[in-house]
mmCIF file of C-alpha atoms and ligand atoms in Angstrom:
data_model
loop_
_atom_site.group_PDB
_atom_site.id
_atom_site.type_symbol
_atom_site.label_atom_id
_atom_site.label_comp_id
_atom_site.label_asym_id
_atom_site.label_seq_id
_atom_site.Cartn_x
_atom_site.Cartn_y
_atom_site.Cartn_z
ATOM 1 C CA MET G 1 24.126 -15.801 11.281
ATOM 2 C CA LYS G 2 22.505 -17.104 14.394
ATOM 3 C CA LYS G 3 23.969 -14.309 16.445
ATOM 4 C CA SER G 4 22.893 -11.588 14.015
ATOM 5 C CA PHE G 5 19.399 -13.005 13.903
ATOM 6 C CA LEU G 6 19.327 -12.970 17.674
ATOM 7 C CA MET G 7 20.305 -9.316 17.615
ATOM 8 C CA LEU G 8 17.485 -8.675 15.152
ATOM 9 C CA LEU G 9 15.023 -10.330 17.511
ATOM 10 C CA ILE G 10 16.249 -8.405 20.517
ATOM 11 C CA GLY G 11 16.438 -5.179 18.533
ATOM 12 C CA GLY G 12 12.922 -5.687 17.281
ATOM 13 C CA MET G 13 11.697 -6.371 20.765
ATOM 14 C CA LEU G 14 13.364 -3.304 22.283
ATOM 15 C CA PHE G 15 13.163 -0.763 19.500
ATOM 16 C CA GLY G 16 9.662 -0.518 18.348
ATOM 17 C CA SER G 17 8.652 -3.534 16.282
ATOM 18 C CA CYS G 18 5.748 -3.776 18.649
ATOM 19 C CA SER G 19 2.896 -1.993 16.916
ATOM 20 C CA LYS G 20 -0.873 -1.879 16.893
ATOM 21 C CA VAL G 21 -3.065 -3.507 14.293
ATOM 22 C CA PRO G 22 -5.303 -0.896 12.635
ATOM 23 C CA VAL G 23 -9.025 -1.134 13.488
ATOM 24 C CA THR G 24 -8.713 -3.754 16.242
ATOM 25 C CA GLY G 25 -5.855 -2.045 18.112
ATOM 26 C CA ARG G 26 -4.321 -5.406 19.036
ATOM 27 C CA LYS G 27 -0.634 -5.182 19.923
ATOM 28 C CA GLN G 28 1.556 -7.281 17.687
ATOM 29 C CA LEU G 29 5.166 -8.060 16.954
ATOM 30 C CA GLY G 30 6.705 -7.731 13.533
ATOM 31 C CA LEU G 31 10.377 -8.579 13.595
ATOM 32 C CA LEU G 32 11.001 -8.669 9.867
ATOM 33 C CA PRO G 33 11.301 -5.462 7.835
ATOM 34 C CA GLU G 34 8.085 -5.079 5.784
ATOM 35 C CA SER G 35 10.156 -3.708 2.900
ATOM 36 C CA GLU G 36 11.945 -7.067 2.653
ATOM 37 C CA LEU G 37 8.698 -8.997 2.764
ATOM 38 C CA MET G 38 7.314 -6.763 0.005
ATOM 39 C CA SER G 39 10.279 -7.371 -2.267
ATOM 40 C CA MET G 40 10.054 -11.139 -1.658
ATOM 41 C CA SER G 41 6.362 -10.926 -2.371
ATOM 42 C CA LEU G 42 6.880 -9.086 -5.657
ATOM 43 C CA THR G 43 9.168 -11.845 -6.933
ATOM 44 C CA SER G 44 6.830 -14.678 -5.974
ATOM 45 C CA TYR G 45 3.788 -12.800 -7.291
ATOM 46 C CA ASN G 46 5.359 -12.383 -10.713
ATOM 47 C CA GLN G 47 6.473 -16.014 -10.707
ATOM 48 C CA PHE G 48 2.950 -17.091 -9.804
ATOM 49 C CA LEU G 49 1.393 -15.009 -12.592
ATOM 50 C CA SER G 50 3.817 -16.283 -15.218
ATOM 51 C CA SER G 51 3.132 -19.911 -14.313
ATOM 52 C CA ASN G 52 -0.672 -19.572 -14.162
ATOM 53 C CA LYS G 53 -3.350 -18.647 -16.685
ATOM 54 C CA VAL G 54 -4.223 -15.019 -15.997
ATOM 55 C CA VAL G 55 -7.708 -14.002 -17.134
ATOM 56 C CA THR G 56 -7.374 -10.828 -19.206
ATOM 57 C CA SER G 57 -10.931 -10.070 -20.310
ATOM 58 C CA GLY G 58 -14.549 -10.567 -19.346
ATOM 59 C CA SER G 59 -16.928 -9.434 -16.662
ATOM 60 C CA GLU G 60 -15.361 -11.419 -13.802
ATOM 61 C CA VAL G 61 -11.898 -9.905 -14.077
ATOM 62 C CA ALA G 62 -13.436 -6.451 -14.544
ATOM 63 C CA MET G 63 -15.381 -6.980 -11.323
ATOM 64 C CA VAL G 64 -12.281 -8.087 -9.378
ATOM 65 C CA LYS G 65 -10.261 -5.097 -10.569
ATOM 66 C CA ARG G 66 -13.065 -2.573 -9.993
ATOM 67 C CA CYS G 67 -13.729 -3.926 -6.508
ATOM 68 C CA GLY G 68 -10.002 -3.955 -5.711
ATOM 69 C CA ASP G 69 -9.625 -0.340 -6.837
ATOM 70 C CA ARG G 70 -12.544 0.789 -4.696
ATOM 71 C CA LEU G 71 -11.366 -1.023 -1.581
ATOM 72 C CA SER G 72 -7.699 -0.093 -1.854
ATOM 73 C CA LYS G 73 -8.527 3.609 -2.358
ATOM 74 C CA GLN G 74 -10.881 3.730 0.644
ATOM 75 C CA ILE G 75 -8.565 1.709 2.874
ATOM 76 C CA THR G 76 -5.611 3.932 1.980
ATOM 77 C CA SER G 77 -7.490 7.135 2.771
ATOM 78 C CA TYR G 78 -8.901 5.634 6.001
ATOM 79 C CA LEU G 79 -5.408 4.621 7.175
ATOM 80 C CA GLN G 80 -3.877 7.951 6.191
ATOM 81 C CA ALA G 81 -6.640 9.875 7.965
ATOM 82 C CA ASN G 82 -5.974 7.813 11.099
ATOM 83 C CA LYS G 83 -2.198 8.234 11.081
ATOM 84 C CA MET G 84 -1.606 4.634 10.028
ATOM 85 C CA GLY G 85 -0.529 5.397 6.485
ATOM 86 C CA ASP G 86 2.718 3.504 7.126
ATOM 87 C CA ARG G 87 0.672 0.308 6.861
ATOM 88 C CA VAL G 88 0.290 0.857 3.122
ATOM 89 C CA ALA G 89 3.549 2.706 2.491
ATOM 90 C CA GLY G 90 5.211 1.240 -0.589
ATOM 91 C CA PHE G 91 2.139 -0.782 -1.571
ATOM 92 C CA LYS G 92 1.775 -1.310 -5.295
ATOM 93 C CA TRP G 93 -1.748 -2.629 -5.572
ATOM 94 C CA GLU G 94 -2.459 -5.247 -8.203
ATOM 95 C CA PHE G 95 -5.557 -7.361 -8.706
ATOM 96 C CA ASN G 96 -5.537 -10.444 -10.890
ATOM 97 C CA LEU G 97 -7.880 -13.311 -11.647
ATOM 98 C CA VAL G 98 -6.401 -16.692 -12.593
ATOM 99 C CA ASP G 99 -8.217 -19.454 -14.424
ATOM 100 C CA ASP G 100 -8.200 -22.138 -11.737
ATOM 101 C CA LYS G 101 -11.168 -24.031 -10.263
ATOM 102 C CA THR G 102 -9.716 -23.932 -6.756
ATOM 103 C CA VAL G 103 -11.834 -21.932 -4.316
ATOM 104 C CA ASN G 104 -9.144 -19.519 -3.216
ATOM 105 C CA ALA G 105 -7.887 -15.936 -3.045
ATOM 106 C CA TRP G 106 -4.984 -14.239 -1.305
ATOM 107 C CA CYS G 107 -3.126 -10.976 -0.824
ATOM 108 C CA MET G 108 0.642 -10.809 -0.430
ATOM 109 C CA PRO G 109 2.505 -8.021 1.388
ATOM 110 C CA GLY G 110 2.510 -4.890 -0.748
ATOM 111 C CA GLY G 111 -1.042 -5.356 -2.032
ATOM 112 C CA LYS G 112 -0.492 -8.133 -4.569
ATOM 113 C CA ILE G 113 -3.825 -9.896 -4.885
ATOM 114 C CA VAL G 114 -5.015 -13.001 -6.713
ATOM 115 C CA PHE G 115 -8.545 -14.342 -7.091
ATOM 116 C CA TYR G 116 -9.111 -17.838 -8.533
ATOM 117 C CA THR G 117 -12.059 -18.321 -10.910
ATOM 118 C CA GLY G 118 -13.221 -21.124 -8.574
ATOM 119 C CA ILE G 119 -14.226 -18.623 -5.905
ATOM 120 C CA MET G 120 -16.340 -16.466 -8.210
ATOM 121 C CA PRO G 121 -19.525 -18.614 -8.061
ATOM 122 C CA VAL G 122 -19.315 -18.526 -4.247
ATOM 123 C CA CYS G 123 -18.984 -14.723 -4.373
ATOM 124 C CA ARG G 124 -21.943 -14.511 -6.789
ATOM 125 C CA ASP G 125 -21.666 -10.747 -7.311
ATOM 126 C CA GLU G 126 -19.424 -7.759 -6.693
ATOM 127 C CA ALA G 127 -20.477 -7.415 -3.045
ATOM 128 C CA GLY G 128 -19.437 -11.047 -2.539
ATOM 129 C CA VAL G 129 -16.099 -10.293 -4.189
ATOM 130 C CA ALA G 130 -15.768 -7.389 -1.743
ATOM 131 C CA VAL G 131 -16.211 -9.749 1.237
ATOM 132 C CA VAL G 132 -13.226 -11.808 0.080
ATOM 133 C CA MET G 133 -11.229 -8.781 -1.055
ATOM 134 C CA GLY G 134 -11.718 -7.029 2.292
ATOM 135 C CA HIS G 135 -10.702 -10.140 4.208
ATOM 136 C CA GLU G 136 -7.562 -10.767 2.133
ATOM 137 C CA ILE G 137 -6.443 -7.124 2.165
ATOM 138 C CA ALA G 138 -6.986 -7.127 5.936
ATOM 139 C CA HIS G 139 -4.448 -9.964 6.339
ATOM 140 C CA ALA G 140 -1.880 -7.817 4.506
ATOM 141 C CA ILE G 141 -2.685 -4.546 6.306
ATOM 142 C CA ALA G 142 -2.577 -6.339 9.662
ATOM 143 C CA ARG G 143 0.798 -7.838 8.677
ATOM 144 C CA HIS G 144 -0.299 -11.281 9.735
ATOM 145 C CA GLY G 145 2.384 -12.874 7.556
ATOM 146 C CA ASN G 146 5.136 -10.948 9.301
ATOM 147 C CA GLU G 147 3.702 -11.893 12.658
ATOM 148 C CA ARG G 148 3.485 -15.572 11.779
ATOM 149 C CA MET G 149 6.977 -15.608 10.316
ATOM 150 C CA SER G 150 8.383 -13.814 13.326
ATOM 151 C CA GLN G 151 6.747 -16.380 15.553
ATOM 152 C CA GLY G 152 7.981 -19.260 13.415
ATOM 153 C CA LEU G 153 11.538 -17.963 13.369
ATOM 154 C CA ALA G 154 11.509 -17.458 17.099
ATOM 155 C CA GLN G 155 10.333 -21.053 17.498
ATOM 156 C CA GLN G 156 13.111 -22.310 15.205
ATOM 157 C CA LEU G 157 15.671 -20.383 17.165
ATOM 158 C CA GLY G 158 14.262 -21.993 20.240
ATOM 159 C CA GLY G 159 13.697 -21.052 23.823
ATOM 160 C CA VAL G 160 17.276 -21.867 24.813
ATOM 161 C CA ALA G 161 18.947 -19.098 22.829
ATOM 162 C CA LEU G 162 16.318 -16.583 23.808
ATOM 163 C CA SER G 163 16.606 -17.513 27.458
ATOM 164 C CA ALA G 164 20.358 -17.012 27.248
ATOM 165 C CA ALA G 165 19.785 -13.633 25.667
ATOM 166 C CA VAL G 166 17.609 -12.446 28.477
ATOM 167 C CA ALA G 167 19.496 -14.250 31.244
ATOM 168 C CA ASN G 168 20.707 -11.006 32.740
ATOM 169 C CA LYS G 169 17.270 -9.482 32.693
ATOM 170 C CA SER G 170 14.557 -9.669 35.283
ATOM 171 C CA GLN G 171 12.096 -12.523 35.582
ATOM 172 C CA GLU G 172 9.497 -10.147 34.200
ATOM 173 C CA THR G 173 11.449 -9.565 30.986
ATOM 174 C CA GLN G 174 11.917 -13.268 30.467
ATOM 175 C CA GLN G 175 8.227 -13.804 30.960
ATOM 176 C CA LEU G 176 7.493 -11.129 28.357
ATOM 177 C CA PHE G 177 9.701 -12.873 25.850
ATOM 178 C CA ALA G 178 8.184 -16.242 26.594
ATOM 179 C CA THR G 179 4.659 -14.898 26.215
ATOM 180 C CA ALA G 180 5.419 -12.885 23.085
ATOM 181 C CA TYR G 181 6.931 -15.808 21.224
ATOM 182 C CA GLY G 182 4.805 -18.599 22.599
ATOM 183 C CA ILE G 183 7.960 -20.424 23.624
ATOM 184 C CA GLY G 184 7.389 -23.870 25.012
ATOM 185 C CA THR G 185 3.850 -24.085 23.753
ATOM 186 C CA GLN G 186 4.763 -24.793 20.107
ATOM 187 C CA VAL G 187 1.932 -26.343 18.109
ATOM 188 C CA GLY G 188 -0.652 -25.452 20.708
ATOM 189 C CA ALA G 189 0.181 -21.786 20.343
ATOM 190 C CA MET G 190 0.078 -21.677 16.562
ATOM 191 C CA LEU G 191 -3.461 -22.846 15.979
ATOM 192 C CA PRO G 192 -5.452 -20.412 18.115
ATOM 193 C CA PHE G 193 -3.106 -17.677 16.981
ATOM 194 C CA SER G 194 -4.054 -18.436 13.433
ATOM 195 C CA ARG G 195 -7.755 -18.425 14.242
ATOM 196 C CA LEU G 196 -7.209 -15.059 15.873
ATOM 197 C CA HIS G 197 -5.785 -13.775 12.598
ATOM 198 C CA GLU G 198 -8.727 -15.112 10.626
ATOM 199 C CA SER G 199 -11.200 -13.528 12.969
ATOM 200 C CA GLU G 200 -9.306 -10.245 12.884
ATOM 201 C CA ALA G 201 -9.325 -10.309 9.068
ATOM 202 C CA ASP G 202 -13.082 -10.936 9.169
ATOM 203 C CA GLU G 203 -13.681 -7.878 11.335
ATOM 204 C CA MET G 204 -11.367 -5.552 9.415
ATOM 205 C CA GLY G 205 -12.614 -6.878 6.087
ATOM 206 C CA LEU G 206 -16.226 -6.234 7.035
ATOM 207 C CA TYR G 207 -15.479 -2.576 7.812
ATOM 208 C CA PHE G 208 -13.274 -2.189 4.732
ATOM 209 C CA MET G 209 -15.968 -3.407 2.328
ATOM 210 C CA ALA G 210 -18.497 -1.115 4.011
ATOM 211 C CA MET G 211 -16.154 1.886 3.729
ATOM 212 C CA ALA G 212 -15.916 1.179 0.010
ATOM 213 C CA GLY G 213 -19.709 1.296 -0.298
ATOM 214 C CA TYR G 214 -20.475 -2.450 -0.417
ATOM 215 C CA ASP G 215 -23.340 -3.611 1.795
ATOM 216 C CA PRO G 216 -21.703 -5.562 4.660
ATOM 217 C CA ARG G 217 -24.966 -7.439 5.314
ATOM 218 C CA VAL G 218 -24.103 -9.849 2.491
ATOM 219 C CA ALA G 219 -21.070 -11.154 4.428
ATOM 220 C CA PRO G 220 -22.759 -13.702 6.739
ATOM 221 C CA ALA G 221 -24.496 -15.380 3.777
ATOM 222 C CA PHE G 222 -21.231 -15.468 1.835
ATOM 223 C CA TRP G 223 -19.374 -17.227 4.678
ATOM 224 C CA GLN G 224 -22.277 -19.652 5.025
ATOM 225 C CA ARG G 225 -21.973 -20.559 1.335
ATOM 226 C CA MET G 226 -18.248 -20.944 1.821
ATOM 227 C CA SER G 227 -18.607 -23.296 4.761
ATOM 228 C CA ALA G 228 -21.324 -25.254 2.959
ATOM 229 C CA GLY G 229 -18.769 -26.678 0.574
ATOM 230 C CA GLY G 230 -16.912 -23.889 -1.111
ATOM 231 C CA GLY G 231 -13.654 -23.605 0.728
ATOM 232 C CA LYS G 232 -11.256 -26.509 0.548
ATOM 233 C CA THR G 233 -8.004 -24.552 0.690
ATOM 234 C CA PRO G 234 -6.187 -23.775 3.947
ATOM 235 C CA GLU G 235 -7.110 -20.098 3.668
ATOM 236 C CA PHE G 236 -10.800 -20.940 3.673
ATOM 237 C CA LEU G 237 -11.057 -24.092 5.690
ATOM 238 C CA SER G 238 -8.704 -25.446 8.288
ATOM 239 C CA THR G 239 -7.825 -22.436 10.356
ATOM 240 C CA HIS G 240 -10.994 -20.436 10.184
ATOM 241 C CA PRO G 241 -13.380 -20.002 13.097
ATOM 242 C CA SER G 242 -16.296 -22.430 13.178
ATOM 243 C CA PRO G 243 -19.194 -21.245 10.992
ATOM 244 C CA SER G 244 -21.479 -20.480 13.938
ATOM 245 C CA THR G 245 -18.765 -18.483 15.748
ATOM 246 C CA ARG G 246 -17.999 -16.615 12.579
ATOM 247 C CA ILE G 247 -21.629 -15.649 11.905
ATOM 248 C CA ALA G 248 -22.106 -14.588 15.533
ATOM 249 C CA ASN G 249 -18.997 -12.414 15.324
ATOM 250 C CA LEU G 250 -20.067 -10.837 12.032
ATOM 251 C CA ASN G 251 -23.429 -9.943 13.531
ATOM 252 C CA LYS G 252 -21.669 -8.448 16.551
ATOM 253 C CA TRP G 253 -19.558 -6.198 14.279
ATOM 254 C CA MET G 254 -22.427 -5.431 11.885
ATOM 255 C CA PRO G 255 -23.795 -2.237 13.510
ATOM 256 C CA LYS G 256 -20.404 -0.532 13.209
ATOM 257 C CA ALA G 257 -20.015 -1.821 9.647
ATOM 258 C CA ILE G 258 -23.424 -0.405 8.719
ATOM 259 C CA GLN G 259 -22.312 2.985 10.053
ATOM 260 C CA TYR G 260 -19.341 2.879 7.684
ATOM 261 C CA TYR G 261 -21.643 1.782 4.868
ATOM 262 C CA ASN G 262 -24.132 4.588 5.480
ATOM 263 C CA ALA G 263 -21.303 7.132 5.601
ATOM 264 C CA ALA G 264 -19.953 5.774 2.297
ATOM 265 C CA SER G 265 -23.416 5.866 0.708
ATOM 266 C CA ALA G 266 -23.836 9.515 1.771
ATOM 267 C CA ARG G 267 -20.548 10.561 0.125
HETATM 268 ZN ZN1 ZN R 301 -8.109 -15.587 5.954
#
C-alpha cells in the first residue's frame, strides 16, 4: 500500500502530472487521477442532496440554474478553444439550491455545484450569483482539491519516505521534491497555499463571469458585503485574502475582465 502509493507519487512527478492552471498559467501538481475524484464527488454529491432540502421551484433556483448554464457553457468553449478542454472532460454539470441559512456555496470535481439559500441575499441578483458561481467553478477547473489532497497525502507519507525515494538522485532533484510538496514546512506551507488558491479562484472567476456576459464590476461590492458579515463558513472566511487585498486584486484584474465582458456583450 505504502509502496504503491510511493510509486504513484514518483510516477506522477516524472510522468506529467505537472500541469498548468488555465488562465493564470501557474504550474501545479495533481497526483490523483481526476476521474477518481469525479466518481468520489458524484457519490458524495448525491448523498448530500438526499440528506438536504433541495429547492425545486421559485425564482432563486431558476436564477442559480440559468447562471450555472451560462457560465458552464462559456467556460467549456473557452477551455476548448484554448486547448484545455481536458479540464472539463467528463464533467456532468449540475446546479442545485438547498434550503439552508448558511452562507455557503461549493463546486465538487466534475461540475457538481450547490448554493445555499443563505448566500442568496448576499448575492442580491443574478450578477452576484455569477460572482460566486465563477469563483466556485474556478476551484474545480483549477483542480485545487486535487492539489490540496496531493499535498496532504505527501505530508502524511512524510519527508522520510520521499527522501529515501530520491536518495539516488541529485541534490537538485531532492530539492525539487521538497519544494513541490512543502516537506518540512507543514502547517506553515498549507495556509498561504490555500490563500493562493482563493486568490486564483477570484481571478479566474472574475473572467469567467465576464465571459458569460455578467458585468464583473459588481464583484468588488459583492466581496465587500461578504466580508461585512456574510461569510462564516471556511470557504468564505478563514482562508480568504484580507478584504483590502482582495479588492485591490479585483481592481487589478478588472480591465482584462471588462474586455471579456465587452466581447461577450458584442456576441
Ligand atoms: Zn474559494
